[in-house]
Tab-separated table of C-alpha atoms (C1' of nucleotides) in Angstrom:
chain	number	residue	atom	x	y	z
A	1	MET	CA	127.713	94.637	74.936
A	2	GLY	CA	128.557	95.971	78.431
A	3	ILE	CA	125.613	98.322	78.661
A	4	HIS	CA	123.447	95.799	80.442
A	5	GLU	CA	126.185	95.139	82.954
A	6	ARG	CA	126.864	98.802	83.504
A	7	LYS	CA	123.159	99.299	84.171
A	8	GLU	CA	123.189	96.466	86.658
A	9	ARG	CA	126.099	98.113	88.431
A	10	GLU	CA	124.319	101.457	88.462
A	11	LYS	CA	121.204	99.841	89.862
A	12	GLU	CA	123.239	98.178	92.567
A	13	GLN	CA	124.910	101.514	93.301
A	14	ARG	CA	121.526	103.194	93.624
A	15	ARG	CA	120.419	100.473	96.011
A	16	GLU	CA	123.493	101.193	98.114
A	17	ASP	CA	123.007	104.964	97.949
A	18	ILE	CA	119.480	104.564	99.218
A	19	LEU	CA	120.734	102.285	101.964
A	20	ASP	CA	123.356	104.873	102.934
A	21	ALA	CA	120.676	107.527	103.211
A	22	ALA	CA	118.394	105.220	105.190
A	23	GLN	CA	121.254	104.414	107.519
A	24	ARG	CA	121.969	108.073	108.184
A	25	VAL	CA	118.322	108.752	108.959
A	26	PHE	CA	117.705	105.605	111.039
A	27	PHE	CA	120.907	106.094	113.050
A	28	GLU	CA	119.821	109.657	113.719
A	29	SER	CA	116.163	109.106	114.604
A	30	GLY	CA	115.366	105.425	115.093
A	31	LEU	CA	112.675	103.486	113.281
A	32	ALA	CA	109.590	105.086	114.759
A	33	THR	CA	110.367	108.722	114.069
A	34	SER	CA	112.195	108.355	110.748
A	35	THR	CA	110.006	108.887	107.690
A	36	MET	CA	110.381	107.711	104.129
A	37	ASP	CA	110.256	111.359	103.056
A	38	ASP	CA	113.278	112.063	105.278
A	39	ILE	CA	115.154	109.196	103.672
A	40	ALA	CA	114.165	110.282	100.167
A	41	GLU	CA	115.396	113.786	100.874
A	42	SER	CA	118.641	112.510	102.319
A	43	ALA	CA	119.140	110.321	99.235
A	44	GLU	CA	118.182	113.210	96.918
A	45	LEU	CA	115.595	110.997	95.273
A	46	SER	CA	111.832	110.938	95.208
A	47	LYS	CA	109.981	108.718	97.612
A	48	GLY	CA	108.603	106.648	94.763
A	49	THR	CA	112.131	105.678	93.762
A	50	LEU	CA	112.801	104.192	97.192
A	51	TYR	CA	109.969	101.797	96.558
A	52	LEU	CA	111.519	100.672	93.263
A	53	TYR	CA	114.363	99.259	95.352
A	54	TYR	CA	112.802	98.292	98.677
A	55	LYS	CA	109.328	97.036	99.461
A	56	SER	CA	108.719	98.837	102.735
A	57	LYS	CA	110.276	101.025	105.368
A	58	GLU	CA	110.676	98.003	107.592
A	59	ASP	CA	112.490	96.108	104.854
A	60	LEU	CA	114.816	99.064	104.457
A	61	TYR	CA	115.404	99.117	108.196
A	62	LEU	CA	116.258	95.441	108.321
A	63	THR	CA	118.477	95.733	105.255
A	64	VAL	CA	120.506	98.402	107.030
A	65	MET	CA	120.580	96.096	110.040
A	66	MET	CA	121.983	93.304	107.873
A	67	ARG	CA	124.995	95.473	107.135
A	68	GLY	CA	125.582	95.369	110.870
A	69	MET	CA	125.123	91.613	110.977
A	70	GLN	CA	127.607	91.256	108.146
A	71	LEU	CA	130.156	93.348	110.057
A	72	LEU	CA	129.704	91.038	113.019
A	73	TYR	CA	130.102	88.033	110.756
A	74	ASP	CA	133.307	89.505	109.345
A	75	ALA	CA	134.678	90.203	112.805
A	76	PHE	CA	133.945	86.650	113.954
A	77	SER	CA	135.283	85.310	110.697
A	78	GLU	CA	138.599	86.984	111.292
A	79	VAL	CA	138.805	85.327	114.693
A	80	ALA	CA	137.884	81.958	113.221
A	81	ASN	CA	140.557	82.267	110.539
A	82	SER	CA	143.335	83.461	112.815
A	83	ALA	CA	145.590	80.507	113.420
A	84	CYS	CA	145.546	80.519	117.189
A	85	ALA	CA	144.947	78.011	119.937
A	86	PRO	CA	141.349	77.337	121.026
A	87	ALA	CA	141.684	79.177	124.324
A	88	GLU	CA	142.937	82.297	122.645
A	89	MET	CA	140.238	81.999	120.009
A	90	LEU	CA	137.574	81.862	122.715
A	91	SER	CA	139.030	84.918	124.368
A	92	ARG	CA	139.195	86.768	121.060
A	93	LEU	CA	135.663	85.769	120.166
A	94	SER	CA	134.337	87.292	123.333
A	95	GLY	CA	136.514	90.347	122.818
A	96	ALA	CA	135.303	90.728	119.243
A	97	TYR	CA	131.685	90.876	120.350
A	98	LEU	CA	132.471	93.467	122.987
A	99	HIS	CA	134.441	95.481	120.461
A	100	TYR	CA	131.584	95.250	118.005
A	101	PHE	CA	129.146	96.516	120.609
A	102	ASN	CA	131.305	99.524	121.427
A	103	LEU	CA	132.147	100.346	117.829
A	104	HIS	CA	128.817	99.652	116.151
A	105	ARG	CA	126.282	100.585	118.781
A	106	ASP	CA	123.791	101.787	116.182
A	107	TYR	CA	123.704	98.477	114.356
A	108	PHE	CA	123.576	96.612	117.649
A	109	ARG	CA	120.512	98.602	118.621
A	110	MET	CA	118.741	97.833	115.356
A	111	MET	CA	119.011	94.120	115.983
A	112	HIS	CA	116.372	94.279	118.724
A	113	TYR	CA	113.807	94.910	116.064
A	114	TRP	CA	114.702	91.720	114.273
A	115	GLN	CA	114.385	89.816	117.547
A	116	ALA	CA	110.901	91.122	118.324
A	117	PRO	CA	108.425	90.135	115.613
A	118	GLN	CA	105.549	91.646	117.562
A	119	PHE	CA	106.756	95.006	116.265
A	120	HIS	CA	106.838	93.894	112.628
A	121	LYS	CA	104.086	95.038	110.324
A	122	GLN	CA	105.420	95.149	106.757
A	123	VAL	CA	108.521	92.988	106.792
A	124	SER	CA	108.623	90.984	103.557
A	125	GLU	CA	109.241	87.259	103.550
A	126	GLU	CA	112.336	87.756	101.380
A	127	VAL	CA	113.984	90.090	103.852
A	128	LYS	CA	112.951	87.899	106.768
A	129	LEU	CA	114.617	85.004	105.010
A	130	SER	CA	117.791	86.975	104.263
A	131	CYS	CA	118.085	87.959	107.910
A	132	SER	CA	117.554	84.375	109.023
A	133	VAL	CA	120.187	83.081	106.635
A	134	LEU	CA	122.767	85.613	107.764
A	135	ASN	CA	121.877	84.974	111.387
A	136	GLN	CA	122.295	81.270	110.844
A	137	ARG	CA	125.693	81.780	109.188
A	138	ILE	CA	126.891	83.697	112.228
A	139	TRP	CA	125.740	80.929	114.540
A	140	ASP	CA	127.351	78.263	112.388
A	141	LEU	CA	130.607	80.168	112.531
A	142	VAL	CA	130.410	80.574	116.302
A	143	ASN	CA	129.426	76.963	116.853
A	144	GLY	CA	132.339	75.825	114.725
A	145	MET	CA	134.729	77.783	116.894
A	146	LEU	CA	133.180	76.469	120.080
A	147	GLN	CA	133.380	72.926	118.759
A	148	ARG	CA	137.119	73.451	118.292
A	149	CYS	CA	137.266	74.558	121.930
A	150	VAL	CA	135.508	71.386	123.002
A	151	ASP	CA	137.855	69.290	120.874
A	152	GLY	CA	140.831	71.148	122.310
A	153	GLU	CA	139.571	70.371	125.807
A	154	ILE	CA	139.086	74.020	126.652
A	155	LEU	CA	135.315	73.708	127.047
A	156	ARG	CA	133.595	70.997	129.042
A	157	LYS	CA	132.794	67.982	126.892
A	158	ASP	CA	129.344	67.504	128.414
A	159	LEU	CA	128.121	70.815	126.962
A	160	LYS	CA	126.991	71.185	123.371
A	161	PRO	CA	128.721	74.047	121.530
A	162	ALA	CA	125.415	75.617	120.517
A	163	GLU	CA	124.314	75.494	124.129
A	164	VAL	CA	127.431	77.279	125.330
A	165	GLY	CA	127.222	79.830	122.537
A	166	LEU	CA	123.645	80.635	123.318
A	167	ILE	CA	124.299	81.041	127.026
A	168	LEU	CA	127.289	83.317	126.522
A	169	TRP	CA	125.568	85.304	123.824
A	170	SER	CA	122.344	85.747	125.812
A	171	SER	CA	123.850	87.071	128.970
A	172	ALA	CA	126.242	89.378	127.143
A	173	THR	CA	123.586	90.769	124.824
A	174	ALA	CA	121.051	91.412	127.556
A	175	LEU	CA	123.626	93.308	129.580
A	176	MET	CA	124.692	95.283	126.528
A	177	MET	CA	121.090	96.299	125.951
A	178	ARG	CA	121.018	97.623	129.507
A	179	ILE	CA	124.286	99.459	128.989
A	180	ASP	CA	122.880	100.999	125.854
A	181	SER	CA	119.674	102.304	127.364
A	182	GLU	CA	120.059	102.417	131.146
A	183	GLU	CA	123.725	102.824	131.950
A	184	GLY	CA	123.166	106.057	133.864
A	185	ILE	CA	120.274	104.727	135.906
A	186	TRP	CA	122.286	101.787	137.188
A	187	ARG	CA	125.270	103.923	138.016
A	188	GLU	CA	123.160	106.367	139.982
A	189	ALA	CA	120.628	104.112	141.660
A	190	PHE	CA	122.884	101.175	142.497
A	191	GLN	CA	126.447	102.473	142.085
A	192	LEU	CA	127.001	99.828	139.426
A	193	ASN	CA	129.268	100.151	136.424
A	194	LEU	CA	127.483	97.965	133.899
A	195	HIS	CA	130.646	97.390	131.873
A	196	ASP	CA	132.171	95.830	134.983
A	197	VAL	CA	129.056	93.724	135.460
A	198	LEU	CA	129.359	92.525	131.882
A	199	ASN	CA	132.980	91.505	132.457
A	200	LEU	CA	132.067	89.801	135.695
A	201	SER	CA	129.225	87.918	134.066
A	202	ASN	CA	131.565	86.720	131.344
A	203	ASP	CA	134.206	85.659	133.834
A	204	LEU	CA	131.699	83.718	135.909
A	205	LEU	CA	130.322	81.916	132.886
A	206	PHE	CA	133.740	81.105	131.480
A	207	GLU	CA	134.698	79.731	134.853
A	208	ALA	CA	131.620	77.517	134.735
A	209	ILE	CA	131.902	76.207	131.178
A	210	CYS	CA	135.665	75.673	130.871
A	211	THR	CA	137.697	72.623	131.700
A	212	GLU	CA	140.504	72.991	134.207
A	213	LYS	CA	142.895	73.251	131.270
A	214	GLY	CA	140.739	75.932	129.708
A	215	ARG	CA	140.639	77.980	132.902
A	216	LEU	CA	144.414	77.919	133.198
A	217	GLU	CA	144.993	78.884	129.584
A	218	LEU	CA	142.470	81.706	129.718
A	219	LYS	CA	144.024	83.032	132.917
A	220	ALA	CA	147.456	82.913	131.317
A	221	LEU	CA	146.100	84.896	128.370
A	222	SER	CA	144.517	87.590	130.497
A	223	ASN	CA	147.752	88.032	132.447
A	224	SER	CA	149.913	88.351	129.369
B	1	MET	CA	77.952	114.105	149.491
B	2	GLY	CA	79.010	110.758	147.968
B	3	ILE	CA	78.310	111.787	144.390
B	4	HIS	CA	81.795	113.031	143.782
B	5	GLU	CA	83.236	109.798	145.109
B	6	ARG	CA	80.894	107.660	143.068
B	7	LYS	CA	81.963	109.591	139.974
B	8	GLU	CA	85.591	109.027	140.811
B	9	ARG	CA	84.878	105.321	141.103
B	10	GLU	CA	83.039	105.287	137.799
B	11	LYS	CA	85.887	107.106	136.109
B	12	GLU	CA	88.370	104.646	137.524
B	13	GLN	CA	86.161	101.813	136.324
B	14	ARG	CA	86.038	103.284	132.829
B	15	ARG	CA	89.820	103.561	132.846
B	16	GLU	CA	90.003	99.885	133.713
B	17	ASP	CA	87.417	98.914	131.098
B	18	ILE	CA	89.440	100.672	128.431
B	19	LEU	CA	92.576	98.962	129.674
B	20	ASP	CA	90.807	95.574	129.510
B	21	ALA	CA	89.830	96.238	125.919
B	22	ALA	CA	93.319	97.436	125.019
B	23	GLN	CA	94.777	94.330	126.605
B	24	ARG	CA	92.536	92.032	124.582
B	25	VAL	CA	93.487	93.782	121.359
B	26	PHE	CA	97.217	94.107	122.100
B	27	PHE	CA	97.488	90.479	123.235
B	28	GLU	CA	95.754	89.444	120.039
B	29	SER	CA	97.632	91.597	117.533
B	30	GLY	CA	100.705	93.226	119.069
B	31	LEU	CA	101.461	96.936	119.107
B	32	ALA	CA	102.110	97.515	115.423
B	33	THR	CA	98.936	96.021	113.972
B	34	SER	CA	96.469	96.988	116.720
B	35	THR	CA	94.555	100.197	116.032
B	36	MET	CA	92.836	102.624	118.361
B	37	ASP	CA	89.635	101.991	116.419
B	38	ASP	CA	89.938	98.285	117.230
B	39	ILE	CA	90.354	99.096	120.895
B	40	ALA	CA	87.439	101.555	120.875
B	41	GLU	CA	85.205	98.953	119.288
B	42	SER	CA	86.285	96.305	121.765
B	43	ALA	CA	85.583	98.721	124.637
B	44	GLU	CA	82.227	99.721	123.086
B	45	LEU	CA	83.260	103.355	123.300
B	46	SER	CA	84.143	106.004	120.773
B	47	LYS	CA	87.763	106.597	119.955
B	48	GLY	CA	87.604	110.098	121.390
B	49	THR	CA	86.734	108.682	124.796
B	50	LEU	CA	89.921	106.625	124.872
B	51	TYR	CA	91.851	109.872	124.648
B	52	LEU	CA	90.023	111.301	127.654
B	53	TYR	CA	91.693	108.579	129.696
B	54	TYR	CA	95.019	107.922	127.944
B	55	LYS	CA	97.244	110.295	126.034
B	56	SER	CA	98.386	107.980	123.255
B	57	LYS	CA	98.309	104.450	121.958
B	58	GLU	CA	101.819	103.922	123.287
B	59	ASP	CA	100.796	105.115	126.750
B	60	LEU	CA	97.924	102.660	126.649
B	61	TYR	CA	100.308	99.898	125.613
B	62	LEU	CA	102.716	100.627	128.436
B	63	THR	CA	99.873	100.914	130.942
B	64	VAL	CA	98.761	97.408	130.005
B	65	MET	CA	102.397	96.353	130.348
B	66	MET	CA	102.479	97.797	133.862
B	67	ARG	CA	99.755	95.374	134.870
B	68	GLY	CA	102.241	92.694	133.929
B	69	MET	CA	105.010	94.365	135.904
B	70	GLN	CA	102.714	94.558	138.913
B	71	LEU	CA	101.965	90.838	138.628
B	72	LEU	CA	105.695	90.172	138.640
B	73	TYR	CA	106.109	92.448	141.638
B	74	ASP	CA	103.351	90.577	143.445
B	75	ALA	CA	104.919	87.206	142.673
B	76	PHE	CA	108.313	88.341	143.920
B	77	SER	CA	106.671	89.968	146.914
B	78	GLU	CA	105.110	86.683	147.921
B	79	VAL	CA	108.534	85.051	147.820
B	80	ALA	CA	110.075	87.874	149.832
B	81	ASN	CA	107.370	87.606	152.481
B	82	SER	CA	107.432	83.835	152.788
B	83	ALA	CA	109.326	83.022	155.953
B	84	CYS	CA	111.913	80.702	154.488
B	85	ALA	CA	115.664	80.335	154.586
B	86	PRO	CA	117.746	82.387	152.140
B	87	ALA	CA	118.656	79.399	149.962
B	88	GLU	CA	115.045	78.414	149.532
B	89	MET	CA	114.126	82.013	148.864
B	90	LEU	CA	116.707	82.197	146.095
B	91	SER	CA	115.378	79.026	144.565
B	92	ARG	CA	111.808	80.269	144.794
B	93	LEU	CA	112.748	83.631	143.306
B	94	SER	CA	114.186	81.988	140.253
B	95	GLY	CA	111.199	79.674	140.052
B	96	ALA	CA	108.793	82.583	140.335
B	97	TYR	CA	110.334	84.304	137.325
B	98	LEU	CA	110.174	81.147	135.269
B	99	HIS	CA	106.576	80.607	136.328
B	100	TYR	CA	105.751	84.179	135.426
B	101	PHE	CA	107.261	83.745	131.990
B	102	ASN	CA	105.229	80.629	131.290
B	103	LEU	CA	101.995	81.986	132.733
B	104	HIS	CA	102.125	85.577	131.502
B	105	ARG	CA	103.901	85.313	128.197
B	106	ASP	CA	101.884	88.182	126.727
B	107	TYR	CA	102.951	90.622	129.391
B	108	PHE	CA	106.518	89.370	129.228
B	109	ARG	CA	106.556	90.111	125.514
B	110	MET	CA	105.280	93.641	126.010
B	111	MET	CA	108.198	94.466	128.250
B	112	HIS	CA	110.615	94.504	125.301
B	113	TYR	CA	108.980	97.674	124.159
B	114	TRP	CA	109.724	99.381	127.434
B	115	GLN	CA	113.350	98.298	127.169
B	116	ALA	CA	113.828	99.689	123.649
B	117	PRO	CA	113.254	103.450	123.610
B	118	GLN	CA	114.263	103.655	119.955
B	119	PHE	CA	110.776	102.355	119.181
B	120	HIS	CA	109.007	104.968	121.308
B	121	LYS	CA	107.302	107.859	119.563
B	122	GLN	CA	104.466	109.120	121.747
B	123	VAL	CA	105.234	107.802	125.220
B	124	SER	CA	104.379	110.509	127.766
B	125	GLU	CA	106.768	111.505	130.502
B	126	GLU	CA	104.186	110.548	133.141
B	127	VAL	CA	103.874	106.997	131.889
B	128	LYS	CA	107.635	106.708	131.436
B	129	LEU	CA	108.007	107.763	135.055
B	130	SER	CA	105.366	105.312	136.287
B	131	CYS	CA	107.121	102.480	134.499
B	132	SER	CA	110.472	103.505	135.935
B	133	VAL	CA	109.084	103.659	139.453
B	134	LEU	CA	107.486	100.242	139.218
B	135	ASN	CA	110.624	98.842	137.647
B	136	GLN	CA	112.699	100.295	140.445
B	137	ARG	CA	110.394	98.806	143.081
B	138	ILE	CA	110.869	95.360	141.577
B	139	TRP	CA	114.633	95.760	141.627
B	140	ASP	CA	114.599	97.000	145.206
B	141	LEU	CA	112.593	93.949	146.201
B	142	VAL	CA	114.950	91.587	144.399
B	143	ASN	CA	118.040	93.301	145.761
B	144	GLY	CA	116.651	93.055	149.275
B	145	MET	CA	116.226	89.316	148.873
B	146	LEU	CA	119.684	88.903	147.430
B	147	GLN	CA	121.162	90.920	150.271
B	148	ARG	CA	119.561	88.454	152.682
B	149	CYS	CA	121.256	85.667	150.722
B	150	VAL	CA	124.609	87.401	151.091
B	151	ASP	CA	124.012	87.909	154.803
B	152	GLY	CA	122.981	84.270	155.147
B	153	GLU	CA	126.236	83.265	153.434
B	154	ILE	CA	124.430	81.679	150.521
B	155	LEU	CA	125.824	84.134	147.984
B	156	ARG	CA	129.478	85.107	147.722
B	157	LYS	CA	130.268	88.124	149.866
B	158	ASP	CA	132.451	89.730	147.200
B	159	LEU	CA	129.481	90.214	144.869
B	160	LYS	CA	127.049	93.090	145.201
B	161	PRO	CA	123.422	91.959	145.330
B	162	ALA	CA	122.457	94.261	142.460
B	163	GLU	CA	125.271	92.822	140.396
B	164	VAL	CA	124.114	89.270	140.974
B	165	GLY	CA	120.515	90.173	140.322
B	166	LEU	CA	121.351	91.841	137.057
B	167	ILE	CA	123.462	88.939	135.848
B	168	LEU	CA	120.830	86.337	136.679
B	169	TRP	CA	118.045	88.436	135.282
B	170	SER	CA	119.872	89.238	132.048
B	171	SER	CA	120.758	85.745	131.068
B	172	ALA	CA	117.338	84.382	131.967
B	173	THR	CA	115.443	87.113	130.146
B	174	ALA	CA	117.498	86.922	126.975
B	175	LEU	CA	116.954	83.172	126.792
B	176	MET	CA	113.243	83.584	127.463
B	177	MET	CA	113.019	86.029	124.574
B	178	ARG	CA	114.578	83.376	122.348
B	179	ILE	CA	112.169	80.765	123.653
B	180	ASP	CA	109.297	83.084	122.923
B	181	SER	CA	110.209	83.854	119.333
B	182	GLU	CA	112.631	81.202	118.099
B	183	GLU	CA	112.015	78.032	120.063
B	184	GLY	CA	111.247	75.993	116.950
B	185	ILE	CA	114.266	77.213	115.018
B	186	TRP	CA	116.677	76.142	117.730
B	187	ARG	CA	115.052	72.784	118.142
B	188	GLU	CA	115.241	72.079	114.426
B	189	ALA	CA	118.555	73.663	113.457
B	190	PHE	CA	120.594	72.684	116.506
B	191	GLN	CA	118.561	70.011	118.316
B	192	LEU	CA	118.418	72.278	121.328
B	193	ASN	CA	115.592	72.467	123.828
B	194	LEU	CA	115.791	76.083	124.919
B	195	HIS	CA	114.012	75.382	128.214
B	196	ASP	CA	116.845	73.001	129.061
B	197	VAL	CA	119.382	75.624	128.057
B	198	LEU	CA	117.676	78.094	130.366
B	199	ASN	CA	117.881	75.642	133.255
B	200	LEU	CA	121.499	74.903	132.474
B	201	SER	CA	122.365	78.571	132.306
B	202	ASN	CA	120.743	79.116	135.679
B	203	ASP	CA	122.537	76.166	137.215
B	204	LEU	CA	125.910	77.325	135.916
B	205	LEU	CA	125.400	80.830	137.226
B	206	PHE	CA	124.156	79.669	140.619
B	207	GLU	CA	127.179	77.433	140.850
B	208	ALA	CA	129.379	80.445	140.164
B	209	ILE	CA	127.768	82.961	142.519
B	210	CYS	CA	127.010	80.797	145.538
B	211	THR	CA	129.175	80.019	148.517
B	212	GLU	CA	129.954	76.406	149.272
B	213	LYS	CA	127.182	76.497	151.869
B	214	GLY	CA	124.794	77.920	149.298
B	215	ARG	CA	125.607	75.233	146.752
B	216	LEU	CA	124.921	72.500	149.269
B	217	GLU	CA	121.641	73.973	150.441
B	218	LEU	CA	120.417	74.544	146.907
B	219	LYS	CA	121.321	70.996	145.939
B	220	ALA	CA	119.461	69.685	148.964
B	221	LEU	CA	116.421	71.697	147.928
B	222	SER	CA	116.419	70.459	144.350
B	223	ASN	CA	116.634	66.854	145.574
B	224	SER	CA	113.774	67.141	148.013
C	1	DT	C1'	120.605	111.103	62.949
C	2	DG	C1'	116.177	110.775	64.712
C	3	DA	C1'	111.983	108.191	65.525
C	4	DA	C1'	110.495	104.281	68.341
C	5	DT	C1'	111.067	101.582	72.306
C	6	DT	C1'	112.399	100.516	76.776
C	7	DA	C1'	113.697	101.681	81.439
C	8	DA	C1'	113.991	104.772	85.383
C	9	DA	C1'	112.334	108.406	88.140
C	10	DT	C1'	108.872	111.421	89.685
C	11	DG	C1'	105.447	113.493	92.823
C	12	DA	C1'	100.625	114.086	93.202
C	13	DC	C1'	97.526	111.066	95.114
C	14	DT	C1'	95.225	107.364	98.188
C	15	DG	C1'	94.310	104.935	102.296
C	16	DA	C1'	95.107	103.974	106.904
C	17	DT	C1'	95.402	105.535	111.273
C	18	DG	C1'	96.779	108.339	115.444
C	19	DG	C1'	94.969	112.115	117.523
C	20	DT	C1'	91.569	116.569	118.098
C	21	DC	C1'	87.634	119.322	119.023
C	22	DA	C1'	83.114	121.450	118.336
C	23	DT	C1'	78.844	119.515	119.362
C	24	DT	C1'	75.632	116.600	121.836
C	25	DA	C1'	73.977	114.035	125.764
C	26	DA	C1'	73.746	113.179	130.481
C	27	DT	C1'	74.235	114.413	135.118
C	28	DT	C1'	74.263	117.532	138.948
C	29	DA	C1'	73.326	121.796	141.397
C	30	DC	C1'	70.360	125.360	142.738
D	1	DG	C1'	62.614	123.135	136.025
D	2	DT	C1'	66.572	125.479	134.487
D	3	DA	C1'	71.409	126.562	134.456
D	4	DA	C1'	75.891	124.732	134.869
D	5	DT	C1'	79.039	121.134	134.766
D	6	DT	C1'	80.869	116.906	133.126
D	7	DA	C1'	81.272	113.041	129.970
D	8	DA	C1'	80.966	111.080	125.409
D	9	DT	C1'	80.756	111.365	120.598
D	10	DG	C1'	82.243	110.966	115.797
D	11	DA	C1'	83.275	113.873	112.065
D	12	DC	C1'	87.351	115.810	111.055
D	13	DC	C1'	92.516	116.808	110.669
D	14	DA	C1'	97.423	115.720	110.008
D	15	DT	C1'	100.862	112.566	109.151
D	16	DC	C1'	102.888	109.265	106.646
D	17	DA	C1'	103.500	104.588	104.246
D	18	DG	C1'	102.825	103.137	99.940
D	19	DT	C1'	100.900	103.557	94.680
D	20	DC	C1'	100.627	104.735	89.921
D	21	DA	C1'	99.771	107.600	85.823
D	22	DT	C1'	102.884	110.572	83.745
D	23	DT	C1'	107.332	112.430	82.545
D	24	DT	C1'	112.143	112.093	81.620
D	25	DA	C1'	116.147	109.768	80.117
D	26	DA	C1'	118.557	106.220	77.861
D	27	DT	C1'	118.882	102.782	74.287
D	28	DT	C1'	117.818	100.605	69.974
D	29	DC	C1'	117.528	100.370	65.235
D	30	DA	C1'	116.123	101.938	60.606
DNA sequence: TGAATTAAATGACTGATGGTCATTAATTAC
DNA sequence: GTAATTAATGACCATCAGTCATTTAATTCA
């Protein structure tokens, strides 16, 4: 009796269709100015139906955001699974995040909301938990890679992998946020190209956290 | 004819009273769950009156936030005006930001909203402009100090002051955001004290952006 | 096949809340 | 003391997230 299974599939499909519609609307208008009626119209469903699949607008927003987190996970995963030396892996990891930012700016932007609970009003515990779990998986993946860099004597042994990851991630993300919302201002007021600043910031930090061996290998990679 | 002036003063006072009330409510509940009725009640005024002084809830929120920006400006200003050597000034500047974060966490938190326009819905152009101007003044102040560090051969000559400022600011702020909302998670999941990570991140960056002279003077300061 | 049952979808409705405006109250001017 | 001006009010409006009684469609089973 495959009817039950077919129905499950259809339900899952509907969930995805709604998410597609929500994504279109949120990408277009942001959280504040998107309405559930807009999303319903875009999905060609009634508003009530949206609520059969998602508990609140904020849950829907964060569920779209999780697609973005999953893409980031996949990108990092590919780096982690590529059989390459630690130094190259570190370089690729950093490159993957930059690539993600340029390619998936909309998802990147949504992640701020997750980071700032003071703007949450109707986020369900389930969705909060799902986000946390996915977030944690990304960090575990990154920390694993960084641990391999420590073991391979690319990163200084006196630094914990999580510590290094957090430092690199923080400075890069904060600069990306600026690029996203204030790139023009910084170019005009201070003659600064924020993409260059981001590269510089990365270079400085790598310089500071790598072993001598790591510095040499990274330099060799960037010259090749 | 002092009546007109007295009225101006009273109006200004009322504006401040409303802002005090808004601050109490926003600090207590955040933007999303605070209501204009709450603020009106806290101010012992009718809701209509609030709108004689502020155009929208979001304007009110950002005006409270600007108090926080002004406090930061004042703190930085004090550092800039203290007659001390560039190295000590740099050290104090960094310390002032950390002190600000610990002392004025509520204001610090509000600043995320300003940084993320995708969550704006009713922010007026006037208030946006005021925020930008104040923001710019802070950056001018910081850049002036950093320029003095370059001139005093504390900071590397090949780095633009604005570049250095942005890099230091970005990494510190992103870590502070984590401390504010996820301190417990990082302590439990990764045995990381985020305050230590923040210090480490600062040390690494200072190491990378200072001249040899600067490194020595900063080390001397931290030992004294 | 068709009546009975279950499941899915609907959209009119409710409640909350940001924002408005005609009216009232208070102050000032003459 | 009265007219004119200014400030404050709160009932009201509009929007929109979220609900639920009803309808529609699909499935079961006699």
